[in-house]
Coordinates of C-alpha atoms in Angstrom, one line a residue:
M1 CA 0.0 0.0 0.0
K2 CA 1.2 3.5 -0.8
F3 CA -0.3 6.3 1.2
E4 CA -0.2 10.0 0.4
T5 CA 1.9 12.1 2.8
Y6 CA -0.3 13.7 5.5
P7 CA -1.1 17.4 5.1
F8 CA 0.8 18.5 8.2
E9 CA 3.9 16.7 6.9
K10 CA 3.6 18.5 3.6
L11 CA 3.3 21.8 5.4
N12 CA 6.5 21.1 7.4
E13 CA 8.2 20.4 4.1
L14 CA 6.8 23.5 2.4
L15 CA 8.1 25.7 5.3
S16 CA 11.4 23.9 5.9
D17 CA 13.4 26.5 4.0
V18 CA 11.5 29.5 5.2
T19 CA 12.8 31.6 8.1
A20 CA 9.9 33.1 10.1
T21 CA 10.2 36.6 11.6
S22 CA 11.2 36.7 15.3
E23 CA 9.0 39.8 15.8
Y24 CA 6.0 37.6 16.7
E25 CA 5.5 34.3 18.6
L26 CA 4.3 31.4 16.4
S27 CA 0.6 31.2 15.9
S28 CA -0.5 27.8 14.4
L29 CA -4.0 27.9 12.9
T30 CA -3.5 24.6 11.1
I31 CA -5.0 21.7 13.1
G32 CA -8.6 21.2 14.2
E33 CA -7.7 20.6 17.8
P34 CA -9.6 22.7 20.4
Q35 CA -7.0 24.6 22.5
F36 CA -9.1 24.5 25.7
E37 CA -8.9 22.5 28.8
T38 CA -11.1 19.4 28.9
P39 CA -13.8 20.2 31.5
Q40 CA -12.8 19.3 35.1
F41 CA -15.8 17.0 35.7
I42 CA -14.7 14.8 32.8
Q43 CA -11.1 14.8 34.0
D44 CA -12.2 13.9 37.5
E45 CA -14.3 10.9 36.3
L46 CA -11.3 9.6 34.4
K47 CA -9.1 9.9 37.5
N48 CA -11.7 8.3 39.7
S49 CA -12.1 5.4 37.3
S50 CA -8.4 4.5 37.0
E51 CA -8.8 1.4 39.0
L52 CA -10.8 -0.1 36.1
L53 CA -7.5 -0.3 34.1
K54 CA -7.3 -3.8 35.5
K55 CA -10.2 -4.9 33.2
Y56 CA -10.1 -5.7 29.5
P57 CA -12.5 -3.4 27.7
A58 CA -15.3 -5.1 25.7
S59 CA -15.3 -4.4 22.0
A60 CA -19.0 -3.4 22.3
G61 CA -18.4 -0.8 25.0
I62 CA -19.9 -0.5 28.5
P63 CA -23.7 -0.3 28.5
Q64 CA -23.7 3.1 30.2
L65 CA -21.6 4.6 27.3
K66 CA -23.9 3.2 24.7
D67 CA -26.9 4.5 26.6
A68 CA -25.3 8.0 26.9
M69 CA -24.7 8.0 23.1
R70 CA -28.3 7.0 22.4
N71 CA -29.5 9.7 24.8
F72 CA -27.4 12.2 22.9
V73 CA -28.8 11.3 19.6
S74 CA -32.4 11.3 21.0
K75 CA -32.1 14.7 22.6
R76 CA -30.1 16.4 19.8
F77 CA -31.7 14.9 16.7
N78 CA -35.0 13.5 18.1
V79 CA -34.0 10.1 16.8
S80 CA -34.6 7.0 18.9
L81 CA -32.0 4.3 18.4
Q82 CA -32.1 0.7 19.5
N83 CA -29.0 -0.9 21.0
E84 CA -28.2 -2.8 17.8
Q85 CA -28.3 0.5 15.8
I86 CA -25.2 2.1 17.5
I87 CA -21.7 1.0 18.2
P88 CA -19.2 3.0 20.4
T89 CA -15.9 3.4 18.6
F90 CA -12.4 4.5 19.5
G91 CA -13.0 8.0 18.1
T92 CA -14.1 8.3 14.5
R93 CA -10.7 8.1 12.8
E94 CA -10.3 4.4 13.3
V95 CA -13.9 3.6 12.1
L96 CA -13.5 5.8 9.1
F97 CA -10.4 3.9 8.2
N98 CA -11.5 0.3 8.9
F99 CA -15.2 0.4 8.1
P100 CA -14.6 0.8 4.3
Q101 CA -12.3 -2.2 4.4
F102 CA -15.0 -4.2 6.1
A103 CA -17.8 -3.0 3.8
L104 CA -15.9 -3.3 0.5
F105 CA -14.0 -6.6 1.2
D106 CA -16.3 -8.8 -0.8
K107 CA -16.7 -6.4 -3.8
K108 CA -14.7 -7.5 -6.8
N109 CA -14.1 -4.0 -8.1
P110 CA -15.1 -1.7 -5.3
V111 CA -16.0 2.0 -5.9
M112 CA -15.9 4.5 -3.1
A113 CA -16.8 8.2 -3.4
Y114 CA -16.2 11.0 -0.9
T115 CA -16.2 14.8 -0.7
N116 CA -13.1 16.6 -2.1
P117 CA -11.4 18.4 -0.3
F118 CA -11.5 15.9 2.5
Y119 CA -10.2 14.5 5.8
Q120 CA -7.3 12.4 4.5
I121 CA -8.4 9.3 6.3
Y122 CA -11.1 8.8 3.6
E123 CA -8.4 8.5 1.0
G124 CA -6.4 6.1 3.2
A125 CA -9.4 3.9 3.6
A126 CA -9.9 3.8 -0.1
I127 CA -6.3 2.8 -0.7
A128 CA -6.5 0.1 1.9
S129 CA -9.7 -1.2 0.4
R130 CA -8.2 -1.2 -3.2
A131 CA -11.2 0.9 -4.2
E132 CA -11.6 3.1 -7.3
V133 CA -12.3 6.6 -6.1
I134 CA -14.9 9.1 -7.4
H135 CA -14.2 12.5 -6.0
I136 CA -17.3 14.6 -5.0
N137 CA -15.8 18.0 -5.9
L138 CA -16.9 20.8 -3.6
T139 CA -16.5 24.2 -5.3
K140 CA -17.6 27.8 -4.9
E141 CA -19.8 27.3 -7.9
N142 CA -21.9 24.5 -6.1
S143 CA -21.7 26.2 -2.7
F144 CA -19.5 23.3 -1.5
K145 CA -22.6 21.0 -1.6
A146 CA -22.1 17.4 -2.5
T147 CA -23.6 16.2 -5.9
L148 CA -22.9 13.3 -8.2
S149 CA -24.6 12.2 -11.4
D150 CA -26.8 9.1 -11.4
E151 CA -24.3 7.4 -13.7
E152 CA -21.6 7.9 -11.1
L153 CA -23.9 6.8 -8.2
K154 CA -24.8 3.6 -10.0
R155 CA -21.2 2.6 -9.8
C156 CA -20.8 3.4 -6.1
D157 CA -20.6 0.8 -3.3
L158 CA -19.8 3.3 -0.5
V159 CA -20.2 7.1 -0.3
I160 CA -18.8 9.3 2.5
L161 CA -20.2 12.8 3.0
N162 CA -19.0 15.2 5.6
Y163 CA -21.5 17.8 6.8
P164 CA -20.9 20.2 8.5
N165 CA -17.9 20.1 6.2
N166 CA -14.2 20.1 7.0
P167 CA -12.5 22.2 5.5
T168 CA -15.1 24.4 3.7
S169 CA -17.5 24.9 6.7
A170 CA -20.4 24.3 4.3
N171 CA -23.5 22.5 5.4
M172 CA -26.5 20.7 3.8
S173 CA -30.2 21.0 4.7
I174 CA -32.4 18.1 5.6
D175 CA -34.0 18.2 2.2
E176 CA -30.7 18.1 0.5
L177 CA -29.7 15.1 2.6
V178 CA -33.1 13.4 1.9
I179 CA -32.1 13.3 -1.8
W180 CA -28.9 11.5 -0.9
V181 CA -30.9 9.0 1.2
K182 CA -33.2 8.2 -1.7
K183 CA -30.3 7.8 -4.1
A184 CA -28.6 5.4 -1.6
L185 CA -31.8 3.3 -1.6
E186 CA -32.3 3.6 -5.4
F187 CA -28.8 2.5 -6.3
D188 CA -28.1 0.4 -3.3
F189 CA -24.9 1.9 -1.9
I190 CA -23.9 2.5 1.7
L191 CA -24.1 6.2 2.6
I192 CA -22.2 7.6 5.5
N193 CA -22.2 11.1 6.9
D194 CA -19.2 12.1 9.0
E195 CA -20.9 14.4 11.5
C196 CA -18.1 15.2 13.9
Y197 CA -18.6 18.9 13.6
S198 CA -22.4 18.8 14.2
E199 CA -22.1 20.3 17.7
I200 CA -20.0 23.3 16.8
Y201 CA -22.9 25.5 15.7
F202 CA -23.9 29.1 16.5
D203 CA -27.7 29.5 16.2
N204 CA -30.0 27.4 18.3
N205 CA -32.7 27.9 15.7
N206 CA -30.5 26.7 12.9
K207 CA -28.7 23.6 14.1
P208 CA -27.1 21.2 11.6
V209 CA -29.2 18.1 11.0
S210 CA -28.2 14.5 11.0
L211 CA -28.4 12.1 8.1
L212 CA -30.5 9.9 10.5
E213 CA -33.1 12.7 10.5
A214 CA -33.1 12.8 6.8
S215 CA -33.4 9.1 6.5
I216 CA -36.6 9.2 8.7
K217 CA -38.0 12.0 6.6
A218 CA -37.3 10.0 3.5
G219 CA -39.4 7.2 4.9
N220 CA -36.4 5.0 5.6
E221 CA -37.0 4.6 9.3
N222 CA -34.9 1.5 9.7
F223 CA -31.9 3.4 8.2
K224 CA -31.3 0.9 5.4
N225 CA -27.9 1.7 3.8
I226 CA -27.6 4.7 6.1
L227 CA -24.9 5.3 8.7
V228 CA -23.5 8.3 10.6
M229 CA -20.4 8.8 12.7
N230 CA -19.8 11.3 15.4
S231 CA -17.2 12.1 18.0
I232 CA -16.7 13.8 21.4
S233 CA -13.4 15.4 20.3
K234 CA -14.7 18.8 19.1
R235 CA -17.9 18.8 21.2
S236 CA -16.2 18.4 24.6
S237 CA -12.7 19.6 23.8
A238 CA -11.6 16.1 24.6
P239 CA -9.9 14.5 21.5
G240 CA -7.7 12.4 23.9
L241 CA -10.8 10.5 25.1
R242 CA -11.1 8.9 21.7
S243 CA -14.9 8.5 22.0
G244 CA -17.1 8.2 18.9
F245 CA -19.8 6.1 17.5
I246 CA -21.2 4.7 14.3
A247 CA -25.0 4.4 14.1
G248 CA -27.7 3.5 11.6
D249 CA -28.4 0.3 9.6
S250 CA -28.5 -2.5 12.2
T251 CA -28.0 -5.2 9.6
I252 CA -24.7 -3.7 8.5
L253 CA -23.7 -3.0 12.1
K254 CA -24.3 -6.6 13.3
E255 CA -21.7 -7.9 10.9
Y256 CA -19.4 -5.0 11.5
M257 CA -19.5 -5.6 15.2
K258 CA -18.1 -9.2 14.6
Y259 CA -15.3 -7.6 12.5
R260 CA -14.5 -5.2 15.3
T261 CA -13.9 -8.0 17.8
Y262 CA -10.9 -8.9 15.7
V263 CA -9.6 -5.4 15.2
G264 CA -8.8 -4.8 18.9
C265 CA -9.7 -1.1 19.1
A266 CA -11.8 -1.2 22.2
S267 CA -11.5 1.9 24.4
P268 CA -10.1 1.5 27.9
V269 CA -12.8 1.4 30.5
P270 CA -11.7 4.6 32.4
L271 CA -12.0 6.5 29.1
Q272 CA -15.4 5.1 28.5
K273 CA -16.5 6.1 32.0
A274 CA -15.3 9.7 31.4
A275 CA -16.9 9.8 27.9
T276 CA -20.2 8.6 29.4
I277 CA -20.7 11.7 31.5
A278 CA -19.4 13.9 28.7
W279 CA -22.0 12.6 26.2
N280 CA -24.7 13.0 28.9
D281 CA -23.9 16.7 29.6
E282 CA -24.8 19.6 27.3
E283 CA -23.9 22.6 29.5
H284 CA -20.1 22.4 28.9
V285 CA -20.7 22.1 25.1
E286 CA -22.7 25.3 25.1
S287 CA -19.8 27.1 26.8
F288 CA -17.4 26.0 24.0
R289 CA -19.9 27.1 21.3
K290 CA -20.0 30.6 22.8
I291 CA -16.2 30.8 22.5
Y292 CA -16.3 29.7 18.8
K293 CA -19.1 32.0 18.1
K294 CA -17.2 34.9 19.5
N295 CA -14.2 34.0 17.4
F296 CA -16.2 34.2 14.3
E297 CA -17.6 37.5 15.4
I298 CA -14.0 38.7 15.6
A299 CA -13.2 37.2 12.2
K300 CA -16.2 39.1 10.7
E301 CA -15.0 42.4 12.4
I302 CA -11.4 42.1 11.2
L303 CA -11.6 40.1 8.0
G304 CA -15.2 40.7 6.9
I305 CA -16.0 37.0 6.8
N306 CA -19.5 35.9 7.4
P307 CA -19.7 33.2 10.1
P308 CA -20.6 29.7 8.9
Q309 CA -23.5 27.7 10.3
A310 CA -21.1 25.3 12.0
T311 CA -17.4 24.2 12.5
F312 CA -14.5 26.4 13.5
Y313 CA -12.9 26.8 10.1
I314 CA -12.4 29.6 7.7
W315 CA -11.9 28.5 4.1
L316 CA -10.1 31.6 2.9
E317 CA -9.8 32.2 -0.9
V318 CA -6.4 33.4 -1.9
E319 CA -4.5 33.8 -5.2
D320 CA -1.7 31.3 -4.6
E321 CA -2.2 29.2 -1.5
L322 CA 1.4 27.9 -1.4
E323 CA 3.0 31.3 -1.7
F324 CA 0.4 32.8 0.6
T325 CA 1.3 30.2 3.3
K326 CA 5.0 30.7 3.0
E327 CA 4.9 34.5 3.0
L328 CA 2.5 34.6 5.9
Y329 CA 4.8 32.3 7.9
K330 CA 7.8 34.4 7.0
K331 CA 6.4 37.8 7.7
K332 CA 3.9 37.2 10.5
H333 CA 4.9 33.8 12.0
I334 CA 1.4 32.4 11.3
K335 CA 0.9 28.9 10.1
V336 CA -2.2 28.0 7.9
L337 CA -2.9 24.9 5.9
P338 CA -2.9 25.2 2.0
G339 CA -6.1 23.9 0.5
S340 CA -4.3 21.9 -2.1
F341 CA -2.9 19.7 0.7
L342 CA -6.5 18.7 1.5
G343 CA -7.8 18.0 -1.9
R344 CA -7.0 16.2 -5.2
E345 CA -7.3 17.0 -8.9
G346 CA -6.6 20.6 -8.2
N347 CA -10.0 21.1 -6.7
A348 CA -8.9 22.9 -3.5
K349 CA -6.3 25.2 -5.0
G350 CA -6.6 28.9 -4.2
Y351 CA -7.7 28.4 -0.6
V352 CA -6.2 28.1 2.9
R353 CA -7.8 26.5 5.9
I354 CA -7.7 28.5 9.1
A355 CA -8.7 26.9 12.4
L356 CA -10.2 29.3 15.0
V357 CA -9.5 27.1 18.1
E358 CA -7.9 29.6 20.4
N359 CA -9.4 31.9 23.0
E360 CA -10.8 35.3 22.2
N361 CA -7.6 37.3 22.9
K362 CA -5.3 35.1 20.9
T363 CA -7.8 35.0 18.1
R364 CA -8.1 38.7 17.9
E365 CA -4.3 39.2 17.9
V366 CA -3.5 36.7 15.2
L367 CA -6.3 37.8 12.9
K368 CA -5.1 41.4 13.1
R369 CA -1.7 40.1 12.1
L370 CA -3.3 38.2 9.2
K371 CA -5.3 41.3 8.2
D372 CA -2.1 43.4 8.1
F373 CA -0.4 40.8 5.9
I374 CA -3.3 40.8 3.5
N375 CA -3.3 44.6 3.3
E376 CA 0.5 44.8 2.7

């Protein structure tokens, strides 16, 4: 297997011969990792559960964790899941990588489609699955909304969407997702939505919807061919807990659960205990949302950028993203991620991704630096 170099390694290589100014401290706006302390009540539960390290964790997860995840889906999306319709996972990265290998194993000439630009684990999964790839190109012209022709969809065995979207911050309405559900049923392919940014939203009257909601609206109440993935990493500022889930079609998940017993990716019990109380609590999530909302208000004030519906990314259009990245680092000691490192076939050229994951003061200072650079 030959995997593409990861975006952050490409960035290091790009900047290896560039000497940054010493006038400013380094500000890295590259990685989607919240720069806030994990709430104390979550840390305390982890510490208090440490004696459970003596136990092997079950692949299916502890019942309390699964219940907490089901409660989250019920309260957030008004979708009631049965136990067999959800599986706790070790974050979403591992399941995004190994689920396609499971799902496509018996396909003679598997075809996998996913949004482009993308989270690179999708591409890695396609390579590991020996799948032909169809890129779902997200462009300014289509408002970064996912579309494929019926001819392309007929060939697909597995499609991965990602809404709210990384890196473009675009989102899709329930009616737009309903169309995708109907196509998954019509052409009999597995449809996944990676929903790990669903909880970083800024308007309680305009929350991102789940593909599960769209499936029900489409009349597909058993979620045939439909799966979603979500994670606690962004929601609770706890990426180290590695707590996620896959939910939807119970027929698919029954066989996938057998597969997972061999993978050996069960989360340690203390992490599951801490994740349980995090999934059950909403107050701490709201406090993080307020921080991200304020950051986008600052971005609008300084850069004139309209806040997205969700995520903490700015998808900034520039003339030459590689030159922009090098010069910004050189003159202002700011790191951003070139869009071309996140896409293929030239689709993400002319953009940089900026992650607003710091506190208000740091965000204001670095965005002023960025504005000064743009105006030079």
